[in-house]
Amino acid sequence: MKRNWELDELIEHFTILPNEMKLIENKTGETRIGFAVLFKFFQNEARFPTHKFEVPKAVIAYIAKQIFSDPELYARYDWTGRSITYHRTQIREFFGFREDTLEDAHEMTEWLCQHVLYHDHDVEHLKEHVYSRFRELKIVPPTPDRIERLIRSAIHTYEENFFQTAYQKLPSSTLAKIDSLINSIAYLEIDDEEVSGEENGQLSFHELKADPGRAGLESVLKEINKLRTIRNLELPDDLFKDIPQKVLKKYRQRVATEDIRELRRHPAPIRYTLLSAFFWLRSMEISDNLVDLLIQIIHRIGVRAERKVEKEILKDLRRVSNKYGILFNLAQTAINHPDGIIKEVLYPVVNEQTLKDLVKEFKHTGPAYREKVHTVIRASYGSHYRRMVPEILSILDFRSNNEVHRPVIRALELIKKYANTGLHYFPLANDIPIDGVIRTAYKEIIIEKDDKGQERINRINYEISALQMLRDKLRCKEIWVPGSNRYRNPDEDLPSDFEERREENYKALNQPLDADSFIAALKQEMIQGLEKLHAGMPKNPKVRITERGNGWISVSPLEPQPEPLNLVRVKAEIARRWPMTSLLDILKETDLRISFTEQFKTVANREILDRETLQKRLILSLYGLGTNTGLKRVSAGDHIESYKDLLYVRRKFIHKDNLRNAIAEVVNAIFRVRMQEIWGEGTTSCASDSKKFGAWDQNLMTEWHIRYRGRGVMIYWHVEKNSTCIYSQLKSCSSSEIAAMIEGLLRHCTDMEVEKNYVDSHGQSEVAFAFCHLLGFQLMPRLKAIHSQKLYRPEPGMTDAYPHLQPVLTRPINWELIRQQYDQMVKYATALRLGTAETEAILKRFTRNNLKHPTYQALGELGKAVKTIFLCNYLHSEELRLEINEGLNVVENWNSANSFIFYGKGGEIATNRMEDQEMAVLSLHLLQNCLVYINTIMFQNILSEKKWFDLMTPEDFRALTPLIYTHVNPYGTFRLDMKERLPLEGELA
């Protein structure tokens, strides 16, 4: 049962009704309060508490008040005697429940195998399903230990059946090919260190598991070799039909952590199913990687060409100013002296050098510039990258659901057809698609004319144009790739049962089924917002709307907040009581209090290590990962755990899902431990922002950051107002912050209910406003370019309305477009909510490369309406602007603490493996949240003392944050023994 309850929730769930009071009336003292608490707990949870103090104090107090009892008496209620047994029987009978039997356990195992385990293996989720099922059947569930054993038994039974079924689907030819592949790469493993077998054309298992290198021709050819190796196994298309990827990922992870010798020891059904699941998912991942490589390489060729041409231009070019004046003078002089000699008539007006500069400038802009860039692209592509095109077209199949994009597909077929010919031009007999493949600006370059004036198409130029168009369409998923995951058919991203569950889906989003009701509510909100802003403008000295430019909004900067007077003294007291507290001790103390290491389960089929040893090794490993010092450095500490022990724990236990579960456990513990009188009421708002970390660059994730300079990756944080980070994501520098923002709001898995999200300008767009509104979140950005924002009119014919806002008012919202696409917009929002595909994969459809998509246009209109409402509130209320600014200051403070904790290796993520990069980020997240947890308790220990609490002013409480680290030592202990010497050769013999 959750620990924190609001008053309205207590009233809804724990109010004792008259017919229920009759059961309580004849009881007195601790029996009365004990029975009442058991009764209401069972009514809500359909089970009895596992121990006395599982029931929150707020619930006990609320129940005690209704029955005129002292809540303190509950502690004296006998939890083991005959009375509680009788009370449980009485409560069961009242609600029509019965006790469970052995037969019920067998039936529950069968029910889990048939209805749940095919799509979910998470133990915590399964517990929810089991309790819910027992509630439906009106059976009192068994003890938590028995429930866990029941679930483990069900998983074991399901997996045995699953392995056997998958094994039987594999044809003998595929089994033979899997054996041949495993046998041929087994010899490449030497003492657990896998070496490359590329020299003899054979891939090692390590290489099959590895992520691609940096974008380039070599990486493309390596990935094609991997994909071809896997496709040669000929796994049946329906092998894992209807099995969700998250279930298969569990088995893929298991294979990834085992070497070939371990895999070969499994019985045949387990071995072949595990390997098939691994190769099945790797095939998808490699297909995605190939598309990513193709997109990046095409982009890189163009960018490098432009950079090279611009560099040459800058060396050679001196821009000419006042061109119109020069043209006027030339024209006037030519008219006045039509028969004059140029040197005598024009050069005195405009000198020869200026005219030469004009000619150069024209040559370096417009068509001439494009031709130069294309020449450089052609040279780079023709001499190097062209080798990859036949290989990619032979291994990947490109498709589209839209006839508009068929020309690109036909162009690729044509390129594939003539790939191995030496022709410079396509034969004239071919029907060569032009429209939709060649951009208008490049037609003159690509379509040439021979001596007879007949048009012909140069193959290389055409290939470059087709690949550039392919890149644009892949990025917005108008063209997709069968056998991939992120670039799969976009129709598969949407929930397949949306129509059957229409009412349920609309209800989950809290949106009306009728588009007119949705529009009417939004329109009314727009009108109210505009009226409020308009009425308040004459009394709003901090905001000015002027005619400057095309309408200009000016907002005065916020006034500095008063300095906290006594907070420094409280922080000094923390440093005095807990001086130089070890960061490792902070991690350890957090685990001893809340047992977050219980969340780390092995990917193997059983655990051999005892929990105490595992706990110690997990804490050391997480510290090494979270500080970026690494497992080798940590293993050299004053403990008995070796590097090999820590590496085993890292491989078998520390994975993304386990880390996320541990983080959620710590976050929820922070929420539970907080004292309201110190930290204020629980919040429903968080702020999100990203921070750049340096990283090794031989991978697809690391990119050059234009704003921050240098190569690296971004970590996107979601942090609530008291410095607790609820979600983190690793992302590339160019990937969408909007997708990351929505992902965090939907997937944080903590007890926090987010209603508002503060972002900076990079985390917002009209599409973001639209989706946040549909999903029930308020997007609240701090807009950098506030001066250029526009307000949209709610209705046509309101030209003269809101005179104070006229300079920034623009066209009315196209409500008809929203009405037509309302169902589709809700469908996409439901896909985001359910996670039927990655958030970024869904949002790819709604980018500038896909402006004509009707749903994109409707989302743009909806976003404009929602953004107008936000802007009206933002400009009208200085309190709102201050609230957003304070929220973003919290996430910036979180960013500043990252470098204090993640200090190893210069703060650079020193790995090219994406999984290892994610582990480092999540471990940092966990470690920093543990610091917040312990600091929260430290502050509360001090402020619980009256003299310190009375010292605090409102400014002190406003500025109070648990994210401080002046009293923390992240580096470990330093031991110096002057009598010890290094055993250097020849000196100490």
Short mmCIF file of N, CA, C and O in Angstrom, two decimals, residues 625 650 909 911-921:
data_model
loop_
_atom_site.label_atom_id
_atom_site.label_comp_id
_atom_site.label_asym_id
_atom_site.label_seq_id
_atom_site.Cartn_x
_atom_site.Cartn_y
_atom_site.Cartn_z
N LEU A 625 30.95 2.25 -11.42
CA LEU A 625 30.28 2.71 -12.63
C LEU A 625 29.77 4.14 -12.49
O LEU A 625 29.91 4.96 -13.39
N ARG A 650 28.69 -7.40 -12.62
CA ARG A 650 28.28 -6.40 -13.64
C ARG A 650 27.59 -7.08 -14.81
O ARG A 650 26.56 -6.61 -15.30
N ILE A 909 32.80 9.48 -20.84
CA ILE A 909 32.28 8.11 -20.89
C ILE A 909 33.21 7.30 -21.79
O ILE A 909 33.17 7.43 -23.02
N THR A 911 33.86 4.43 -23.27
CA THR A 911 33.48 3.16 -23.90
C THR A 911 32.73 3.47 -25.19
O THR A 911 32.13 4.54 -25.33
N ASN A 912 32.81 2.54 -26.14
CA ASN A 912 32.05 2.68 -27.39
C ASN A 912 30.79 1.83 -27.40
O ASN A 912 29.99 1.96 -28.31
N ARG A 913 30.61 0.98 -26.38
CA ARG A 913 29.42 0.13 -26.32
C ARG A 913 28.26 0.93 -25.76
O ARG A 913 28.35 1.48 -24.66
N MET A 914 27.15 0.97 -26.48
CA MET A 914 26.00 1.75 -26.04
C MET A 914 25.45 1.24 -24.71
O MET A 914 25.05 2.03 -23.85
N GLU A 915 25.46 -0.08 -24.52
CA GLU A 915 24.95 -0.64 -23.27
C GLU A 915 25.79 -0.15 -22.09
O GLU A 915 25.26 0.22 -21.04
N ASP A 916 27.12 -0.13 -22.25
CA ASP A 916 28.00 0.34 -21.18
C ASP A 916 27.80 1.83 -20.92
O ASP A 916 27.89 2.29 -19.78
N GLN A 917 27.56 2.59 -21.99
CA GLN A 917 27.28 4.02 -21.81
C GLN A 917 26.01 4.21 -20.98
O GLN A 917 25.97 5.04 -20.07
N GLU A 918 24.98 3.43 -21.30
CA GLU A 918 23.73 3.52 -20.53
C GLU A 918 23.92 3.11 -19.07
O GLU A 918 23.35 3.73 -18.17
N MET A 919 24.73 2.06 -18.84
CA MET A 919 24.98 1.63 -17.47
C MET A 919 25.67 2.73 -16.67
O MET A 919 25.35 2.96 -15.49
N ALA A 920 26.62 3.43 -17.29
CA ALA A 920 27.33 4.52 -16.61
C ALA A 920 26.36 5.64 -16.23
O ALA A 920 26.38 6.15 -15.10
N VAL A 921 25.48 6.00 -17.17
CA VAL A 921 24.52 7.08 -16.93
C VAL A 921 23.55 6.72 -15.82
O VAL A 921 23.29 7.51 -14.90
#
